[in-house]
């Protein structure tokens, strides 16, 4: 009998050990919650993105050498690959301590409304952030008077970047502003001389989406663009269709390998001179300076046609998970992200301006000073592509409609798809 029991025990032992191991894996996060670490989830993996994030990490390590930083960044510009992973983790009740998100619809409808994040009101009060953050941003991250995100930066998303040497070789100069017709004239000339006018890297559809949203703002103007989100402008009105047609014309001037390239590979293509222009937010500027290139020497910039009095806002920040395994440590990291010194260093690397209004302008380059002026005086409009203007289901519908449009170029179908998506999301007419 004893022999029999021993045999059964020996046979069951591997299964028992495996079960114990699996149980310990599942629980490891909760069990280690007293360990001083903080998990940071983002999509900042390009050269400049990673370097910028690292400036915050370095400053944090200096202040808190006892806290381990776990960098859970997932590659894919615009968060195209990171956000689905994050969603799965949140639904599975396995959140990172803190994650990157955008103000407006993204943070409020995806994370605040679902109860995934904690209020940061006490941090805002302790650090007096209400005195130094612009009200526009505070409103975009607050619900019922509670702020839910520490805003780290402000990107201007409506620029055309250009290779100065390539343009000079072809006798082309760009002024302070550029109309669509001026762009098309230059593009024709470049194409005839064997230079691809536009560098695009839309391995993720969002990158061509930037070109569409900027064209939309440029053609219908900031006020009518804002009206798209409250139903006073229809996606089927003539000016929106005109923007779609112009966007289609822009596509005719892009590089043939655009679908195989990431956004930062397209920046590189422009710097190498095989393409002259690139339509991209100023995280491209971060990439350009990260390569050691100089403002107004190696490259120049101009507002996307028609948008010189607009600032298409793409801003990044971090939230605190309601069920954060390491809430105290995460709060300390968030505190650091809101500090003036951290924002000054981070933003110089990232190609963005501080979310705080009290940063020292003399520390920033000529482009970033130009962006600060634009932020202060131009019409600020939220991005669709980066989640601020409309909820995720509309953003997805736009991505789908764009994917069809770039192949079929059917303006009527594109307009109908967006109008229907807006109605489904509850803001369209
Ligand atoms: C945006 C983000 C920017 C930039 C870009 C490309 O969503 O706000 O900071 O990194 O993606 O990855």
Coordinates of C-alpha atoms and ligand atoms in Angstrom, one line a residue:
X1 CA 0.0 0.0 0.0
X2 CA 2.8 2.4 1.0
X3 CA 4.6 1.5 -2.2
X4 CA 1.4 2.2 -4.2
X5 CA 1.0 5.6 -2.5
X6 CA 4.6 6.5 -3.2
X7 CA 4.1 5.6 -6.9
X8 CA 1.0 7.7 -7.3
X9 CA 2.8 10.6 -5.5
X10 CA 5.8 10.3 -7.8
X11 CA 3.6 10.2 -10.9
X12 CA 1.7 13.3 -9.7
X13 CA 4.8 15.2 -8.7
X14 CA 5.6 16.9 -12.1
X15 CA 2.0 18.0 -12.4
X16 CA 2.0 19.4 -8.9
X17 CA 5.3 21.3 -9.5
X18 CA 3.9 22.7 -12.8
X19 CA 0.7 23.9 -11.1
X20 CA 2.8 25.5 -8.3
X21 CA 5.0 27.2 -10.9
X22 CA 2.1 28.5 -12.9
X23 CA 0.3 29.8 -9.8
X24 CA 3.5 31.6 -8.8
X25 CA 3.8 33.2 -12.3
X26 CA 0.3 34.5 -12.2
X27 CA 0.7 36.0 -8.9
X28 CA 4.2 37.3 -9.3
X29 CA 3.2 40.9 -9.9
X30 CA 0.8 41.1 -7.0
X31 CA 3.3 39.4 -4.7
X32 CA 6.1 41.6 -5.7
X33 CA 4.0 44.8 -5.4
X34 CA 6.0 45.8 -2.4
X35 CA 9.2 45.7 -4.5
X36 CA 10.4 49.1 -5.5
X37 CA 9.9 49.2 -9.2
X38 CA 7.7 50.9 -11.8
X39 CA 6.6 49.5 -15.2
X40 CA 6.3 52.2 -17.9
X41 CA 4.4 51.3 -21.1
X42 CA 4.8 53.3 -24.3
X43 CA 5.5 53.1 -28.0
X44 CA 8.6 55.2 -27.9
X45 CA 11.2 53.1 -29.6
X46 CA 12.5 55.2 -32.5
X47 CA 16.0 56.7 -32.1
X48 CA 14.7 60.1 -30.8
X49 CA 11.7 58.7 -28.9
X50 CA 13.8 56.2 -27.0
X51 CA 16.5 58.9 -26.3
X52 CA 13.9 61.3 -25.0
X53 CA 12.3 58.8 -22.8
X54 CA 15.7 57.9 -21.4
X55 CA 16.3 61.5 -20.3
X56 CA 13.3 61.1 -17.9
X57 CA 14.5 57.7 -16.8
X58 CA 18.0 59.0 -16.1
X59 CA 16.7 61.9 -14.0
X60 CA 14.5 59.5 -12.1
X61 CA 17.3 57.1 -11.4
X62 CA 19.4 59.9 -10.0
X63 CA 16.6 60.8 -7.6
X64 CA 15.4 57.3 -6.8
X65 CA 18.2 54.8 -7.3
X66 CA 16.3 52.3 -5.2
X67 CA 13.4 52.1 -7.7
X68 CA 13.8 49.8 -10.7
X69 CA 12.4 51.1 -14.0
X70 CA 10.8 48.5 -16.2
X71 CA 10.6 49.9 -19.8
X72 CA 7.8 48.0 -21.6
X73 CA 7.9 50.0 -24.8
X74 CA 6.4 48.3 -27.9
X75 CA 7.6 49.4 -31.4
X76 CA 5.1 50.8 -33.9
X77 CA 4.7 54.6 -34.5
X78 CA 1.5 56.2 -33.2
X79 CA 1.0 53.3 -30.8
X80 CA -0.5 51.1 -33.5
X81 CA 0.9 48.0 -32.0
X82 CA 1.1 49.0 -28.4
X83 CA -2.5 50.1 -27.8
X84 CA -4.0 46.7 -28.6
X85 CA -1.5 45.0 -26.2
X86 CA -2.4 47.5 -23.5
X87 CA -6.1 46.9 -24.0
X88 CA -5.6 43.1 -23.5
X89 CA -3.6 43.8 -20.4
X90 CA -6.2 46.1 -19.0
X91 CA -9.1 43.8 -19.7
X92 CA -7.1 41.0 -18.1
X93 CA -6.5 43.1 -15.0
X94 CA -2.8 43.1 -15.5
X95 CA -2.1 46.8 -16.1
X96 CA 1.3 48.4 -16.3
X97 CA 1.8 51.0 -13.5
X98 CA 1.7 53.8 -16.0
X99 CA 1.2 54.1 -19.7
X100 CA 1.4 56.6 -22.5
X101 CA -1.7 58.1 -23.9
X102 CA -3.1 61.2 -25.6
X103 CA -5.4 63.9 -24.2
X104 CA -9.0 64.3 -25.3
X105 CA -11.2 61.4 -26.4
X106 CA -8.4 58.7 -26.0
X107 CA -7.7 59.2 -22.3
X108 CA -11.2 60.2 -21.4
X109 CA -13.3 57.6 -23.2
X110 CA -10.9 54.7 -23.3
X111 CA -9.3 54.8 -19.8
X112 CA -11.2 57.3 -17.5
X113 CA -14.7 56.2 -18.5
X114 CA -13.8 52.5 -18.2
X115 CA -12.3 53.1 -14.7
X116 CA -8.8 52.0 -15.6
X117 CA -7.0 55.0 -14.2
X118 CA -6.8 57.0 -11.0
X119 CA -7.3 60.7 -10.4
X120 CA -4.1 62.7 -10.1
X121 CA -5.8 65.7 -8.4
X122 CA -3.5 65.5 -5.4
X123 CA -0.4 65.5 -7.5
X124 CA -1.7 68.5 -9.5
X125 CA -2.3 70.4 -6.3
X126 CA 1.0 69.4 -4.6
X127 CA 3.0 70.4 -7.6
X128 CA 0.9 73.5 -8.5
X129 CA 0.5 72.3 -12.0
X130 CA -2.7 74.2 -12.4
X131 CA -0.6 77.4 -12.3
X132 CA 1.7 76.3 -15.1
X133 CA -0.3 74.1 -17.5
X134 CA -2.4 75.6 -20.2
X135 CA -6.2 75.4 -19.6
X136 CA -6.7 73.9 -23.1
X137 CA -4.7 70.8 -22.0
X138 CA -6.1 70.6 -18.5
X139 CA -9.6 70.5 -20.0
X140 CA -8.6 67.7 -22.3
X141 CA -7.4 65.4 -19.5
X142 CA -10.1 66.1 -16.9
X143 CA -13.4 64.7 -16.1
X144 CA -15.7 66.2 -13.4
X145 CA -12.9 68.4 -12.3
X146 CA -10.4 65.6 -11.8
X147 CA -7.2 65.4 -13.9
X148 CA -6.1 61.9 -15.0
X149 CA -2.9 62.4 -16.9
X150 CA 0.5 64.1 -16.5
X151 CA 1.1 65.9 -19.8
X152 CA 4.7 65.7 -20.8
X153 CA 4.8 67.5 -24.2
X154 CA 3.1 69.2 -27.0
X155 CA 3.8 68.2 -30.6
X156 CA 2.7 70.3 -33.6
X157 CA 1.6 67.8 -36.2
X158 CA 1.0 70.0 -39.3
X159 CA 4.4 70.4 -41.0
X160 CA 6.1 69.7 -44.2
X161 CA 9.8 69.0 -43.7
X162 CA 12.2 69.4 -46.6
X163 CA 15.7 68.6 -47.6
X164 CA 17.3 72.0 -48.1
X165 CA 20.2 70.7 -50.2
X166 CA 17.9 68.8 -52.6
X167 CA 15.7 71.9 -53.1
X168 CA 18.7 74.1 -53.6
X169 CA 20.1 71.8 -56.2
X170 CA 16.9 72.1 -58.2
X171 CA 16.7 75.9 -57.7
X172 CA 13.6 75.7 -55.5
X173 CA 13.1 78.0 -52.5
X174 CA 10.3 77.7 -49.9
X175 CA 8.8 80.8 -48.3
X176 CA 7.2 81.2 -44.8
X177 CA 4.0 79.6 -46.0
X178 CA 3.0 77.3 -48.9
X179 CA -0.3 76.8 -50.7
X180 CA -1.4 73.5 -52.2
X181 CA -1.0 74.9 -55.7
X182 CA 2.6 76.0 -54.8
X183 CA 3.3 72.6 -53.5
X184 CA 1.9 70.8 -56.6
X185 CA 4.0 73.1 -58.9
X186 CA 7.2 72.3 -57.0
X187 CA 6.3 68.6 -56.9
X188 CA 5.8 68.5 -60.7
X189 CA 9.1 70.1 -61.2
X190 CA 10.9 67.7 -58.9
X191 CA 9.2 64.7 -60.4
X192 CA 10.3 65.8 -63.9
X193 CA 13.8 66.1 -62.6
X194 CA 13.8 62.6 -61.2
X195 CA 13.3 63.4 -57.5
X196 CA 10.4 61.9 -55.6
X197 CA 8.6 64.9 -54.0
X198 CA 7.1 63.3 -50.9
X199 CA 8.6 60.7 -48.4
X200 CA 5.9 58.7 -46.7
X201 CA 6.3 55.7 -44.4
X202 CA 2.9 54.3 -43.9
X203 CA 3.6 50.8 -42.9
X204 CA 1.1 51.8 -40.2
X205 CA -1.9 53.5 -41.9
X206 CA -1.8 56.4 -39.3
X207 CA 1.2 58.0 -41.1
X208 CA -0.8 58.7 -44.3
X209 CA -3.7 59.6 -42.0
X210 CA -1.6 62.6 -40.8
X211 CA -1.4 63.8 -44.3
X212 CA -5.2 63.5 -44.7
X213 CA -6.0 65.2 -41.4
X214 CA -3.6 68.1 -42.1
X215 CA -5.1 68.5 -45.6
X216 CA -8.6 68.5 -44.0
X217 CA -7.6 71.4 -41.7
X218 CA -5.9 73.2 -44.5
X219 CA -8.8 73.1 -46.9
X220 CA -11.9 73.5 -44.6
X221 CA -10.1 75.7 -42.0
X222 CA -9.8 75.2 -38.2
X223 CA -13.3 76.4 -37.4
X224 CA -15.1 74.1 -39.7
X225 CA -12.7 71.3 -38.7
X226 CA -13.8 71.8 -35.0
X227 CA -17.4 71.7 -36.2
X228 CA -16.9 68.1 -37.4
X229 CA -16.8 67.0 -33.7
X230 CA -20.0 68.7 -32.7
X231 CA -22.1 68.0 -35.8
X232 CA -22.1 71.5 -37.2
X233 CA -19.9 70.4 -40.1
X234 CA -20.8 67.4 -42.2
X235 CA -18.2 65.0 -43.5
X236 CA -20.3 65.0 -46.7
X237 CA -20.0 68.8 -47.4
X238 CA -18.3 70.0 -50.5
X239 CA -15.2 71.4 -48.8
X240 CA -14.5 68.1 -47.0
X241 CA -14.8 66.3 -50.4
X242 CA -12.4 68.9 -51.9
X243 CA -9.9 68.0 -49.1
X244 CA -10.2 64.4 -49.9
X245 CA -9.5 65.1 -53.6
X246 CA -6.4 67.1 -52.7
X247 CA -5.2 64.4 -50.4
X248 CA -5.6 62.0 -53.3
X249 CA -3.4 64.3 -55.4
X250 CA -0.7 64.4 -52.7
X251 CA -0.6 60.6 -52.8
X252 CA 0.4 60.8 -56.4
X253 CA 3.7 62.3 -55.4
X254 CA 4.8 59.8 -52.7
X255 CA 7.6 57.2 -52.9
X256 CA 6.6 53.9 -54.3
X257 CA 7.9 51.9 -51.3
X258 CA 5.9 53.9 -48.8
X259 CA 3.9 50.9 -47.5
X260 CA 7.1 49.1 -46.6
X261 CA 8.6 51.9 -44.5
X262 CA 8.0 53.1 -40.9
X263 CA 7.6 56.8 -40.3
X264 CA 11.2 57.2 -39.1
X265 CA 12.6 55.3 -42.1
X266 CA 10.7 57.8 -44.3
X267 CA 12.4 60.7 -42.4
X268 CA 15.7 59.0 -43.2
X269 CA 14.8 58.8 -46.9
X270 CA 14.2 62.5 -47.0
X271 CA 17.5 63.2 -45.3
X272 CA 19.3 61.0 -47.8
X273 CA 17.9 63.1 -50.6
X274 CA 15.9 60.5 -52.6
X275 CA 12.8 62.4 -51.6
X276 CA 12.5 66.2 -51.1
X277 CA 9.6 66.7 -48.6
X278 CA 7.9 64.8 -45.8
X279 CA 4.5 65.4 -44.3
X280 CA 4.8 64.5 -40.6
X281 CA 4.4 65.9 -37.1
X282 CA 7.4 67.3 -35.3
X283 CA 8.4 64.0 -33.8
X284 CA 10.1 64.0 -37.2
X285 CA 12.1 67.0 -36.0
X286 CA 13.2 64.9 -33.0
X287 CA 14.5 62.3 -35.4
X288 CA 16.3 64.9 -37.6
X289 CA 18.1 66.4 -34.7
X290 CA 18.9 63.0 -33.3
X291 CA 20.8 62.4 -36.6
X292 CA 22.8 65.5 -35.8
X293 CA 21.2 67.6 -38.6
X294 CA 20.7 71.3 -38.2
X295 CA 17.6 73.5 -38.4
X296 CA 17.7 75.7 -41.5
X297 CA 20.9 74.2 -42.7
X298 CA 20.2 70.6 -43.6
X299 CA 16.5 70.8 -43.5
X300 CA 13.7 73.3 -43.4
X301 CA 10.0 73.3 -42.5
X302 CA 6.8 75.0 -43.5
X303 CA 3.2 74.5 -42.3
X304 CA 1.3 71.9 -44.2
X305 CA -0.5 73.8 -47.0
X306 CA -3.3 76.0 -45.7
X307 CA -2.6 75.4 -42.1
X308 CA -0.2 78.3 -41.2
X309 CA -2.7 79.7 -38.7
X310 CA -3.5 76.3 -37.1
X311 CA -1.7 74.2 -34.5
X312 CA -2.7 70.5 -34.9
X313 CA -2.1 69.3 -31.4
X314 CA -0.6 65.9 -30.6
X315 CA 0.3 65.7 -27.0
X316 CA 1.6 62.9 -24.9
X317 CA 1.2 62.1 -21.2
X318 CA 1.1 59.3 -18.7
X319 CA -1.6 58.0 -16.5
X320 CA -1.6 56.1 -13.2
X321 CA -3.4 52.7 -13.3
X322 CA -6.1 52.4 -10.8
X323 CA -4.9 48.9 -10.0
X324 CA -1.2 49.8 -10.3
X325 CA 1.0 47.1 -8.7
X326 CA 3.4 49.9 -7.6
X327 CA 1.3 53.0 -7.2
X328 CA 3.7 54.9 -4.9
X329 CA 6.7 54.5 -7.3
X330 CA 4.5 55.3 -10.3
X331 CA 3.4 58.5 -8.7
X332 CA 7.0 59.5 -8.1
X333 CA 7.8 59.0 -11.8
X334 CA 4.7 61.0 -12.8
X335 CA 5.8 63.7 -10.4
X336 CA 9.1 63.8 -12.2
X337 CA 7.4 64.0 -15.7
X338 CA 5.6 67.1 -14.7
X339 CA 8.8 68.9 -13.4
X340 CA 10.1 71.8 -15.4
X341 CA 13.7 70.5 -15.5
X342 CA 12.5 67.1 -16.8
X343 CA 10.3 68.6 -19.4
X344 CA 13.0 71.0 -20.7
X345 CA 15.4 68.1 -21.3
X346 CA 12.9 65.6 -22.6
X347 CA 11.3 68.0 -25.1
X348 CA 14.6 69.1 -26.6
X349 CA 15.2 65.5 -27.5
X350 CA 11.7 64.6 -28.5
X351 CA 11.1 67.5 -30.9
X352 CA 8.2 68.9 -28.9
X353 CA 7.6 71.8 -26.6
X354 CA 6.9 71.7 -22.9
X355 CA 3.4 71.1 -21.7
X356 CA 4.3 73.6 -19.0
X357 CA 4.3 77.3 -20.0
X358 CA 7.2 78.3 -17.8
X359 CA 10.1 76.4 -19.6
X360 CA 13.1 78.5 -20.5
X361 CA 12.8 79.3 -24.2
X362 CA 16.4 80.1 -24.6
X363 CA 17.2 76.4 -24.1
X364 CA 15.2 75.5 -27.2
X365 CA 16.1 75.5 -30.9
X366 CA 14.8 77.9 -33.5
X367 CA 12.2 75.4 -34.8
X368 CA 10.9 74.7 -31.2
X369 CA 10.7 78.5 -30.6
X370 CA 8.7 78.8 -33.8
X371 CA 6.4 76.0 -32.6
X372 CA 6.0 77.8 -29.2
X373 CA 4.9 81.0 -31.0
X374 CA 2.4 79.0 -33.1
X375 CA 1.0 77.3 -29.9
X376 CA 0.6 80.7 -28.3
X377 CA -1.2 82.4 -31.3
X378 CA -2.7 79.9 -33.7
X379 CA -6.0 78.0 -33.6
X380 CA -5.4 74.8 -31.6
X381 CA -7.2 71.8 -33.1
X382 CA -7.1 68.2 -31.9
X383 CA -5.8 65.4 -34.0
X384 CA -8.1 62.6 -35.1
X385 CA -5.3 60.2 -35.9
X386 CA -3.7 60.4 -32.5
X387 CA -7.0 59.9 -30.6
X388 CA -7.8 63.4 -29.3
X389 CA -10.7 64.6 -31.5
X390 CA -12.9 61.5 -31.6
X391 CA -13.5 58.2 -29.9
X392 CA -11.6 55.0 -30.8
X393 CA -14.4 53.6 -33.0
X394 CA -14.4 56.6 -35.2
X395 CA -10.6 56.5 -35.4
X396 CA -10.8 52.9 -36.5
X397 CA -13.4 53.7 -39.1
X398 CA -11.2 56.5 -40.4
X399 CA -8.3 54.1 -40.7
X400 CA -10.4 51.6 -42.6
X401 CA -11.8 54.3 -44.9
X402 CA -8.3 55.6 -45.6
X403 CA -7.0 52.1 -46.3
X404 CA -9.8 51.7 -49.0
X405 CA -9.3 55.3 -50.3
X406 CA -5.6 55.1 -51.0
X407 CA -6.4 52.2 -53.3
X408 CA -9.7 53.2 -54.8
X409 CA -9.6 57.0 -54.6
X410 CA -13.4 57.1 -54.4
X411 CA -14.2 60.5 -52.7
X412 CA -17.9 59.9 -52.4
X413 CA -17.4 56.5 -50.7
X414 CA -14.8 58.0 -48.4
X415 CA -17.1 60.9 -47.4
X416 CA -20.0 58.6 -46.8
X417 CA -18.0 56.2 -44.7
X418 CA -16.8 59.1 -42.4
X419 CA -20.3 60.6 -42.2
X420 CA -21.7 57.2 -41.2
X421 CA -19.0 56.6 -38.7
X422 CA -19.6 60.1 -37.1
X423 CA -23.3 59.3 -36.8
X424 CA -22.5 56.0 -35.1
X425 CA -20.1 57.7 -32.7
X426 CA -22.9 60.1 -31.8
X427 CA -21.5 63.4 -33.1
X428 CA -22.2 63.5 -36.9
X429 CA -25.2 65.0 -38.7
Ligands
LIG1 C1 2.4 59.8 -31.6 C2 3.0 60.3 -30.3 C3 4.3 61.0 -30.7 C4 5.2 60.2 -31.6 C5 4.4 59.5 -32.7 C6 5.2 58.5 -33.5 O1 1.2 59.0 -31.2 O2 2.1 61.2 -29.8 O3 5.0 61.3 -29.5 O4 6.0 59.4 -30.9 O5 3.3 58.9 -32.2 O6 5.4 57.3 -32.8

